[in-house]
Short mmCIF file of N, CA and C and ligand atoms in Angstrom, two decimals:
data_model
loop_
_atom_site.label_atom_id
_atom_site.label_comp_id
_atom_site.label_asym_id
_atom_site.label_seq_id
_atom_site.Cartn_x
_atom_site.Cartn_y
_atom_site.Cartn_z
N UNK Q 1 224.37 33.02 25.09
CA UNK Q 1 225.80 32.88 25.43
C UNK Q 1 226.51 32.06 24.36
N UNK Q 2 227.21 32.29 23.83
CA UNK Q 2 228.28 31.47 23.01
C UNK Q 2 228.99 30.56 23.65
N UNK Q 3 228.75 29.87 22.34
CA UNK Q 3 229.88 27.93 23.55
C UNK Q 3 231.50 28.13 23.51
N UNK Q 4 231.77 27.72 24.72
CA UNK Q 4 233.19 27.99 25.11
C UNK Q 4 233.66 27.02 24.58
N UNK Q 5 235.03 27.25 24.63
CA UNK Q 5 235.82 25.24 24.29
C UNK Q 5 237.23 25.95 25.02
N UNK Q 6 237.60 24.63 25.54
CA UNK Q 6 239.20 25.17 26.44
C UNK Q 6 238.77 24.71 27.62
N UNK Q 7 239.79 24.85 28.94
CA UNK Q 7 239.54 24.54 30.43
C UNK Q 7 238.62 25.28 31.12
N UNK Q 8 238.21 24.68 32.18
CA UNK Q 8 237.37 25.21 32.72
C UNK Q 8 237.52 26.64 33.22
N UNK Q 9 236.58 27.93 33.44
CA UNK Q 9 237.91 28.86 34.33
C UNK Q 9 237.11 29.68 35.26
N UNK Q 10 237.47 29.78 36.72
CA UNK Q 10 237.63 30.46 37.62
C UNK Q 10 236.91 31.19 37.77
N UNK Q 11 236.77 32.52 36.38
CA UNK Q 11 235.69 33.67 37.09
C UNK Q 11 234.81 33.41 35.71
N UNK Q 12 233.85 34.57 36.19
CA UNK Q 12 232.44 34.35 35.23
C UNK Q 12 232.75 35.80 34.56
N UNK Q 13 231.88 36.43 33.47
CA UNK Q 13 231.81 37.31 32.80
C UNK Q 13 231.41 38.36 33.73
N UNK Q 14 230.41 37.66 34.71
CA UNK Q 14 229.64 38.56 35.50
C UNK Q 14 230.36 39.28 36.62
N UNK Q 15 231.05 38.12 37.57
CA UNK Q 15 231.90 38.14 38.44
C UNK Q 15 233.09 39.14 38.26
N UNK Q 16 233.93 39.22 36.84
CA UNK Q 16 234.89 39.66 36.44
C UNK Q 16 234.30 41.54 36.55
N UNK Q 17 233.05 41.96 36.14
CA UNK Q 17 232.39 43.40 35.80
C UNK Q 17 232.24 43.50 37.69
N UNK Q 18 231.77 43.19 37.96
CA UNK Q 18 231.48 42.99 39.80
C UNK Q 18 233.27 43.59 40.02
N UNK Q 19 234.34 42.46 39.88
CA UNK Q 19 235.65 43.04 40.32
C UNK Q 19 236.42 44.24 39.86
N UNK Q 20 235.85 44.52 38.06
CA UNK Q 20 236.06 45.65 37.80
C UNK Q 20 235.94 46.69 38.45
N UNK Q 21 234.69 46.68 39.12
CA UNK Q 21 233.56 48.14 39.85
C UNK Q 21 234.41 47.99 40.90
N UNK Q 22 234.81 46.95 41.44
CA UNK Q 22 236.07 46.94 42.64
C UNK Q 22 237.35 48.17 42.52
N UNK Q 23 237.47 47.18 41.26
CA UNK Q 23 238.94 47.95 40.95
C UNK Q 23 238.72 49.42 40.82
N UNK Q 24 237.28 49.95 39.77
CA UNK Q 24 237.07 51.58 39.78
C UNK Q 24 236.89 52.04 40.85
N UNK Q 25 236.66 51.59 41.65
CA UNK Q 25 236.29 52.02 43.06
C UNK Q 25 237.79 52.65 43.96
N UNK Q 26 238.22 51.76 43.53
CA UNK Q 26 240.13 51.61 44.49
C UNK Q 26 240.56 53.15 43.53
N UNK Q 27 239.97 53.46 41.96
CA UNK Q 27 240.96 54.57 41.43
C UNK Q 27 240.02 56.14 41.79
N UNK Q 28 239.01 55.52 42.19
CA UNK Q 28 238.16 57.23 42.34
C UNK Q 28 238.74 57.39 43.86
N UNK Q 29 239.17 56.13 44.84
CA UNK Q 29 239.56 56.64 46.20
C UNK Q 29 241.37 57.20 45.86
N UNK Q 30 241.51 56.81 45.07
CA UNK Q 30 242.98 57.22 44.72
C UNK Q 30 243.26 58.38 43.84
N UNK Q 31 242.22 58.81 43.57
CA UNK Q 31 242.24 60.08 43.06
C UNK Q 31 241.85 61.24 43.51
N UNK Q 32 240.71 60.92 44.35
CA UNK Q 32 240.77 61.67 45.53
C UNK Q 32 242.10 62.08 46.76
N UNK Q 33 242.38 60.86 47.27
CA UNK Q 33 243.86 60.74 47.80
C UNK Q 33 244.78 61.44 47.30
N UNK Q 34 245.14 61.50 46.30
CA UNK Q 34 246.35 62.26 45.43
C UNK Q 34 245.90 64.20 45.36
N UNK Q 35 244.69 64.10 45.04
CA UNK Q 35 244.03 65.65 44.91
C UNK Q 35 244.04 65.89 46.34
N UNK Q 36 243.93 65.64 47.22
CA UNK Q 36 243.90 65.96 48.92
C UNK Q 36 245.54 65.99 48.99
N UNK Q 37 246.08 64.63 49.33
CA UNK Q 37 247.63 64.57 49.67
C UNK Q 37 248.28 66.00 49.10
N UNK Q 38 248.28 65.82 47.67
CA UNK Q 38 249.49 66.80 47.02
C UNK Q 38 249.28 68.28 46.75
N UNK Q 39 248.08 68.24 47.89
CA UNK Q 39 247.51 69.87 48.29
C UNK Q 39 248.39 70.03 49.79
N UNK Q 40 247.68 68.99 50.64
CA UNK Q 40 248.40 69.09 52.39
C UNK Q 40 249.43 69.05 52.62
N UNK Q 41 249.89 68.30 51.69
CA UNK Q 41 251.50 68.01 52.51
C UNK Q 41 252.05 68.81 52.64
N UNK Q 42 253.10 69.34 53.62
CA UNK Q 42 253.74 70.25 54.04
C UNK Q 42 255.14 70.12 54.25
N UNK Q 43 256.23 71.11 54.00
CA UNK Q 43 257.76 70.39 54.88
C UNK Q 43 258.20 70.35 53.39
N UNK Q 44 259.68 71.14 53.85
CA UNK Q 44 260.51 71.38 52.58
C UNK Q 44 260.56 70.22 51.65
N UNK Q 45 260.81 69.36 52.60
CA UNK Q 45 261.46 67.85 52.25
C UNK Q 45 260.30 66.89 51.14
N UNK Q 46 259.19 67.25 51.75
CA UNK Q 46 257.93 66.35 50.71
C UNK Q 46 257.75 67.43 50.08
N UNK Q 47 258.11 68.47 49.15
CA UNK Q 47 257.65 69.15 48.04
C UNK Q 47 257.95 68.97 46.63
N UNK Q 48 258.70 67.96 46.40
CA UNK Q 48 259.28 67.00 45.59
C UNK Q 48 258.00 66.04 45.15
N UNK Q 49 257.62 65.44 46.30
CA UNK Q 49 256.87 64.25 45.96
C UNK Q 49 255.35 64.91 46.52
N UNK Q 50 255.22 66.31 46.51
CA UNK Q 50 253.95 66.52 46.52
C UNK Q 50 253.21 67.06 45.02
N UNK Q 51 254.56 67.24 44.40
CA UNK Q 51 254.36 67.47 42.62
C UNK Q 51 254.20 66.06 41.99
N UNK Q 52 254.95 65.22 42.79
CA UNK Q 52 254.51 63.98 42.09
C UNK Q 52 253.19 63.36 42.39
N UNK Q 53 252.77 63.74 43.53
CA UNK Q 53 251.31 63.04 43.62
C UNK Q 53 250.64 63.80 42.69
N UNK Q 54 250.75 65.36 42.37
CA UNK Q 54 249.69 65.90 41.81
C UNK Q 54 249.61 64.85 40.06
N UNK Q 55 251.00 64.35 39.75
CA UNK Q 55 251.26 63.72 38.43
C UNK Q 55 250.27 62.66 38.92
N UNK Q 56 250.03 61.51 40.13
CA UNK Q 56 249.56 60.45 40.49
C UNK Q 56 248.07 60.48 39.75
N UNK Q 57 247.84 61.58 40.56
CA UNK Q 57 246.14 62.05 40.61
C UNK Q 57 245.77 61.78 38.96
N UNK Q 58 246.40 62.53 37.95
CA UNK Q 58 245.95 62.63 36.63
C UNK Q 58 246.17 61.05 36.25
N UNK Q 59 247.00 60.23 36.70
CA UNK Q 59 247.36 59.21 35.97
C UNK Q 59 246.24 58.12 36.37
N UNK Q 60 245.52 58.31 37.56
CA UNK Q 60 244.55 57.49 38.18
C UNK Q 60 243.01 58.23 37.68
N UNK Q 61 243.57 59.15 36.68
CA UNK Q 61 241.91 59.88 36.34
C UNK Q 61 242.07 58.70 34.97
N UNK Q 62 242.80 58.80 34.26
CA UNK Q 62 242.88 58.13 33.24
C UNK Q 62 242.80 56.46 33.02
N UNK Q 63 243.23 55.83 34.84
CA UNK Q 63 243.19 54.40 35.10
C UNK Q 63 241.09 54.37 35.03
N UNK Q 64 240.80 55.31 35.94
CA UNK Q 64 239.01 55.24 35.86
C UNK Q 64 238.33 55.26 34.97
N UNK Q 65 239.22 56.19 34.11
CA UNK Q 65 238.38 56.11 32.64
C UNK Q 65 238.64 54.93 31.95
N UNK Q 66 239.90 54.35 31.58
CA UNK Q 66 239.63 52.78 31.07
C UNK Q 66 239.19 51.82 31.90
N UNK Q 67 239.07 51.53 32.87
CA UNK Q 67 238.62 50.37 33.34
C UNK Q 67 236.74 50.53 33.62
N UNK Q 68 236.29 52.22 33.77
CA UNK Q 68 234.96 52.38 33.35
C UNK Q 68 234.53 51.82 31.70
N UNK Q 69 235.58 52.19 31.10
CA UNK Q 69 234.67 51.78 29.70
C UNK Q 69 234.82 50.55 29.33
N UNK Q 70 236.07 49.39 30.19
CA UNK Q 70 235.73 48.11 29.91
C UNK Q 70 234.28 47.55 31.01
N UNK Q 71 234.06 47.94 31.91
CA UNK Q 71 232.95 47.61 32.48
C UNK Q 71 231.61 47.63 31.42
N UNK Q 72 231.40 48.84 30.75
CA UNK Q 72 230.24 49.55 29.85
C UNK Q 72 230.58 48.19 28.99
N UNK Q 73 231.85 47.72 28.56
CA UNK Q 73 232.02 47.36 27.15
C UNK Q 73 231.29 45.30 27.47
N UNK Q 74 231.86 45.55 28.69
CA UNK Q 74 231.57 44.17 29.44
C UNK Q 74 230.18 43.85 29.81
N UNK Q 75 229.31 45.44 29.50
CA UNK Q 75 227.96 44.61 29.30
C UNK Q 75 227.71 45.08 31.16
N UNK Q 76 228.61 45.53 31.81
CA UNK Q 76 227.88 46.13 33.42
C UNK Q 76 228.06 47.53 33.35
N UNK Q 77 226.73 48.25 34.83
CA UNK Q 77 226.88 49.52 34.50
C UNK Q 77 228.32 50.18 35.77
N UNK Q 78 229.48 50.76 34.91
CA UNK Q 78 230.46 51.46 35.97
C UNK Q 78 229.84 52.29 37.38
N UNK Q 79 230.74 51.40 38.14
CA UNK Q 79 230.64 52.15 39.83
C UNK Q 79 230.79 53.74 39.90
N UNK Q 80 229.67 54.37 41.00
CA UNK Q 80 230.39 55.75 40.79
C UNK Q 80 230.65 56.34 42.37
N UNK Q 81 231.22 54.90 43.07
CA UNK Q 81 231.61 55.78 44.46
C UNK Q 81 232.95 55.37 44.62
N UNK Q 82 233.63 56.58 45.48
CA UNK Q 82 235.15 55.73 46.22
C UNK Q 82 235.18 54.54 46.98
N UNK Q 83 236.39 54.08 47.38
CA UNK Q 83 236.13 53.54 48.44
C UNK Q 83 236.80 54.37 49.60
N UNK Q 84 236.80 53.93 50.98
CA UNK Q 84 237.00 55.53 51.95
C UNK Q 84 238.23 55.75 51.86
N UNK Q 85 238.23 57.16 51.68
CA UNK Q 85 239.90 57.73 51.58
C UNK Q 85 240.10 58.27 53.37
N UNK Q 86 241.56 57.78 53.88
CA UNK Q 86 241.88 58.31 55.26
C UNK Q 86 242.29 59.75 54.66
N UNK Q 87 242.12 60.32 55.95
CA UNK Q 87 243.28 61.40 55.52
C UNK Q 87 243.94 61.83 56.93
N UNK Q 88 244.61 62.43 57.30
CA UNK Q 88 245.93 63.03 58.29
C UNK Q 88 246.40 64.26 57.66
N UNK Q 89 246.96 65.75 59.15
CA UNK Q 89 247.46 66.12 58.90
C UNK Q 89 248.99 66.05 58.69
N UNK Q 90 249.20 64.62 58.99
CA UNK Q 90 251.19 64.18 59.35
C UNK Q 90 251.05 63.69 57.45
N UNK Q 91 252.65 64.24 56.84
CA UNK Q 91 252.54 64.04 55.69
C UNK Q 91 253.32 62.40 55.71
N UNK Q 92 253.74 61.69 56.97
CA UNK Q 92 254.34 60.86 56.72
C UNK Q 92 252.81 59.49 56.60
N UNK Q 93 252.28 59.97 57.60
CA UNK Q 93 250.87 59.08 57.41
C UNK Q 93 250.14 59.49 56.16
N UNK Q 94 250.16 60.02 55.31
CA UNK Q 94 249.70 60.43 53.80
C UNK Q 94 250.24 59.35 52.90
N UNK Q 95 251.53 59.47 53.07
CA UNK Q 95 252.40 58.94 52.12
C UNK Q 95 252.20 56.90 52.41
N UNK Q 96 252.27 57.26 54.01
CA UNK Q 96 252.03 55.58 54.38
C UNK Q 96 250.50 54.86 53.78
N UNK Q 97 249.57 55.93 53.84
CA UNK Q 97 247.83 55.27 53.41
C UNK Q 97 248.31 55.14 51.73
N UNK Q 98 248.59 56.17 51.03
CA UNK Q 98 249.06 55.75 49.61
C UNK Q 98 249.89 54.47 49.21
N UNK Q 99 250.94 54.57 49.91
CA UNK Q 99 251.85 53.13 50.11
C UNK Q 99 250.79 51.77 49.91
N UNK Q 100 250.17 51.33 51.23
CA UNK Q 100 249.45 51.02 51.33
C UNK Q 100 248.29 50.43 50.64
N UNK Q 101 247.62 51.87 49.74
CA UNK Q 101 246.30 51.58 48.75
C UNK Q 101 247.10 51.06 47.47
N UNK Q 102 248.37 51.75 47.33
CA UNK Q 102 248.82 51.26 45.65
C UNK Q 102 248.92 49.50 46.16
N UNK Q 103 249.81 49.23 47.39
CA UNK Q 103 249.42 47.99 47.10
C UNK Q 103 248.22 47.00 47.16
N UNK Q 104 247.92 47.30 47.63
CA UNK Q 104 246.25 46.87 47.41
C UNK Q 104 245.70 46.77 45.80
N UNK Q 105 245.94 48.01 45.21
CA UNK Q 105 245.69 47.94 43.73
C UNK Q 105 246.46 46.74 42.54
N UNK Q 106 247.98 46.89 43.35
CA UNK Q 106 248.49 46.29 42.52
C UNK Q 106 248.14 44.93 42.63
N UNK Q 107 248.04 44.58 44.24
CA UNK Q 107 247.67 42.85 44.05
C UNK Q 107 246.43 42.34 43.28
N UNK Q 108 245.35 43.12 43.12
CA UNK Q 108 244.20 43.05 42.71
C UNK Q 108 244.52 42.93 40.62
N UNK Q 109 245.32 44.34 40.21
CA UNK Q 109 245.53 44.19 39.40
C UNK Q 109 246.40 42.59 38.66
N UNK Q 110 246.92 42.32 39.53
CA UNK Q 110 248.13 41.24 39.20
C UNK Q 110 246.61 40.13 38.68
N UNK Q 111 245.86 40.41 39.88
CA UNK Q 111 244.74 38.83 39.47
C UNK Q 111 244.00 39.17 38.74
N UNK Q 112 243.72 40.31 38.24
CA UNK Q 112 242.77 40.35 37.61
C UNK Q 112 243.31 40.48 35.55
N UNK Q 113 244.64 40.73 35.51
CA UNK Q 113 245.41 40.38 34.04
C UNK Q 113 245.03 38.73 34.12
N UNK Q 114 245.78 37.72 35.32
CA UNK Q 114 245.25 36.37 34.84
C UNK Q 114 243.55 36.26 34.41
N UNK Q 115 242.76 36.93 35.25
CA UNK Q 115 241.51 36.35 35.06
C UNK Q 115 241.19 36.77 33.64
N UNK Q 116 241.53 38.15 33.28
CA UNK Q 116 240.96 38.52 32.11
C UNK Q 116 241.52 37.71 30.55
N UNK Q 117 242.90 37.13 30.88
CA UNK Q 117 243.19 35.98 29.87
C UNK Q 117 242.34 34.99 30.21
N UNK Q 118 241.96 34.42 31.07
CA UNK Q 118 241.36 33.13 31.28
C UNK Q 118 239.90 33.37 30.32
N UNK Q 119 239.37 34.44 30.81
CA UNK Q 119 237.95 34.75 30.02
C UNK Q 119 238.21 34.80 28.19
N UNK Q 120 239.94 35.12 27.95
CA UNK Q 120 240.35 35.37 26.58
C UNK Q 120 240.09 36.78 26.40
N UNK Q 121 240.02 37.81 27.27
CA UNK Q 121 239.67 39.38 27.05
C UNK Q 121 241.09 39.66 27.26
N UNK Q 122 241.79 39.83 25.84
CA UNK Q 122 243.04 40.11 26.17
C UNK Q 122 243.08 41.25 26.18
N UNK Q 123 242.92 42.16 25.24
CA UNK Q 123 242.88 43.19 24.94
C UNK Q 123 242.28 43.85 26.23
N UNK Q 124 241.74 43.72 27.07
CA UNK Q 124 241.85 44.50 28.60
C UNK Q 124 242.79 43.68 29.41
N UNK Q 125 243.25 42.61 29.48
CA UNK Q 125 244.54 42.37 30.24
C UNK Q 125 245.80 43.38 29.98
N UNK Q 126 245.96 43.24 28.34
CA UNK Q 126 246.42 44.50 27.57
C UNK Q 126 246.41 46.21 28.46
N UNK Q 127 245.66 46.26 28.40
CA UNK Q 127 244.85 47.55 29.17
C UNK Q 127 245.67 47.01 31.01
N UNK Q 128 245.22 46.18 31.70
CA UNK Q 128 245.24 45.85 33.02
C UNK Q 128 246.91 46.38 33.21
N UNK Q 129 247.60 45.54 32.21
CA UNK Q 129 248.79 45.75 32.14
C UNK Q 129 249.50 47.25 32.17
N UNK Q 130 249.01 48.00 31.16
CA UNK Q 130 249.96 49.23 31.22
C UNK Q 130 249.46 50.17 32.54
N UNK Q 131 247.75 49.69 33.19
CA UNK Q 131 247.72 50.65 34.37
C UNK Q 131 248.72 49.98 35.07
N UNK Q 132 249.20 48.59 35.22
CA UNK Q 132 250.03 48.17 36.66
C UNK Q 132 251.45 49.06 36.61
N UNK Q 133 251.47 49.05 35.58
CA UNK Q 133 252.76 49.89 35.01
C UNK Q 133 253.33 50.92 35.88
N UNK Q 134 251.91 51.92 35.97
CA UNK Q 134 251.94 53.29 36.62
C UNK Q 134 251.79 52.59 37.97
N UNK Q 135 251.09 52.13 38.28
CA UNK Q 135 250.79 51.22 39.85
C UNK Q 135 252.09 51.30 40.55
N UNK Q 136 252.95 49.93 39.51
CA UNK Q 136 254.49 50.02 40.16
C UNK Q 136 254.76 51.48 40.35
N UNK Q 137 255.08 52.41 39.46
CA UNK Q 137 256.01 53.33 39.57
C UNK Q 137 255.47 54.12 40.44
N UNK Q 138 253.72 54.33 40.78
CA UNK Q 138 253.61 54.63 41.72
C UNK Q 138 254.13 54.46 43.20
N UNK Q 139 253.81 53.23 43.50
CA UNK Q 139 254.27 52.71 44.20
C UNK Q 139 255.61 52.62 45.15
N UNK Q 140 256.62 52.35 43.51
CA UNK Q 140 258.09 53.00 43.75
C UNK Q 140 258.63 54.67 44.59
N UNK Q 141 257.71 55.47 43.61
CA UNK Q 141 258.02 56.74 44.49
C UNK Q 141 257.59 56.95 45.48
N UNK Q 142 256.26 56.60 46.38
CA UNK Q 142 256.07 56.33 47.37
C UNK Q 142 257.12 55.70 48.76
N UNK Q 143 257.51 54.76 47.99
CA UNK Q 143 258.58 54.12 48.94
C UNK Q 143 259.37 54.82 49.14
N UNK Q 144 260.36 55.69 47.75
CA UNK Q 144 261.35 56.24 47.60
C UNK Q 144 261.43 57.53 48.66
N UNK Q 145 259.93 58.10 48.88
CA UNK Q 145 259.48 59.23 49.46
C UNK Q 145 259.99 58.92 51.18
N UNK Q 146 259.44 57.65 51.47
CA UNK Q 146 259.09 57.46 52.63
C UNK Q 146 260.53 56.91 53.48
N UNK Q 147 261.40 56.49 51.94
CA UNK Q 147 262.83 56.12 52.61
C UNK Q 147 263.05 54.53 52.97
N UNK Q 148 261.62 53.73 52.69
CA UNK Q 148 261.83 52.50 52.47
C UNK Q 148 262.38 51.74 51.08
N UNK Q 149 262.31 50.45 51.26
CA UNK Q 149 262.83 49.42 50.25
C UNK Q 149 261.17 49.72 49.40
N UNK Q 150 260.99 49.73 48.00
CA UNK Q 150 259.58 49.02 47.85
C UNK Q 150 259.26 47.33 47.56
N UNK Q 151 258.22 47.92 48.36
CA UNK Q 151 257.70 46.71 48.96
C UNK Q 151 256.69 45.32 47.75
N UNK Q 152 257.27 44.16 48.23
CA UNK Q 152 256.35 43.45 46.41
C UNK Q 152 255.07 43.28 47.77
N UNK Q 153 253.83 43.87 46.50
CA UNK Q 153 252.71 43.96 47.18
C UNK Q 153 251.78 42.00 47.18
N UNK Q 154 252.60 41.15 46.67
CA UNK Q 154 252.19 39.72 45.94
C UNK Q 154 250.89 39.89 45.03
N UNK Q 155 249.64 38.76 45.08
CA UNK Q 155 248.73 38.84 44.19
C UNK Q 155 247.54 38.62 45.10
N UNK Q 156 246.37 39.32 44.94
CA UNK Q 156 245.00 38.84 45.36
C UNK Q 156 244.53 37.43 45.02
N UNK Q 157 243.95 36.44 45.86
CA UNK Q 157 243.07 35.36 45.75
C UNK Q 157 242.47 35.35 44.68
N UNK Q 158 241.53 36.43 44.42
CA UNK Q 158 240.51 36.48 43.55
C UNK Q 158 240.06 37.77 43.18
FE1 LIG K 201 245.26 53.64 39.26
FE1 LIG K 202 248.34 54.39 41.64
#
């Protein structure tokens, strides 16, 4: 291990690849989700935002693939299961479990840009950053869909 110098910090190298496999986990259930949703949904009205999930789906194939190869790069081996996707035939309960999982992602993401500066892995905070990007805007159209305000999802503990 190479000697650190600076404050003490929070997560471990190890700990951080452990939350990664978290986080890949949250984009293979969200990619699933999006490939199901923006097949079922039904009703004049969600055919708008059933083209946009199909956009979701590709954008969360591409969140799995970077945060798999910072895991590999981090020295752990990448997760290869979801975590459980609901599903419903009501397209308003579709749209609500998506709601829902993006925020979940995003709070996770929010802690996990601090942790990955703390370790000094900027260059995947870098990375953490432009997926939250899509996160929000996910997120946003979701709301937009459902006719709510969107919602600030805050930050995960850890
Ligand atoms: Fe994602
Ligand atoms: Fe997303």
């Amino acid at each position: 291990m190479p000697e650190t110098a600076g404050p003490p910090v929070s997560v471990t190298r190890e700990k951080l690849i452990d939350l990664l496999n978290d986080d890949l986990e949250r984009e293979y259930q969200a990619i699933i989700a999006y490939v199901n949703y923006s097949q079922v949904l039904k009703g004049a009205q969600y055919m708008n935002i059933a083209s946009e999930l199909q956009v979701h789906a590709t954008e969360e194939l591409n969140h799995a693939l970077k945060i798999s190869y910072w895991v590999d790069v981090l020295g752990g081996m990448p997760a290869v299961k979801p975590k459980n996707v609901k599903t419903s035939d009501k397209a308003e309960d579709m749209l609500r479990f998506d709601l829902e999982n993006e925020k979940e992602t995003i709070r996770n993401y929010r802690r996990r840009v601090k942790q990955a500066d703390e370790l000094n892995e900027f260059a995947l905070s870098e990375d953490l950053r432009e997926i939250l990007r899509d996160e929000q805007d996910h997120l946003n159209a979701l709301a937009t869909a459902l006719g709510v305000d969107t919602p600030d999802p805050g930050i995960a503990d850890a």
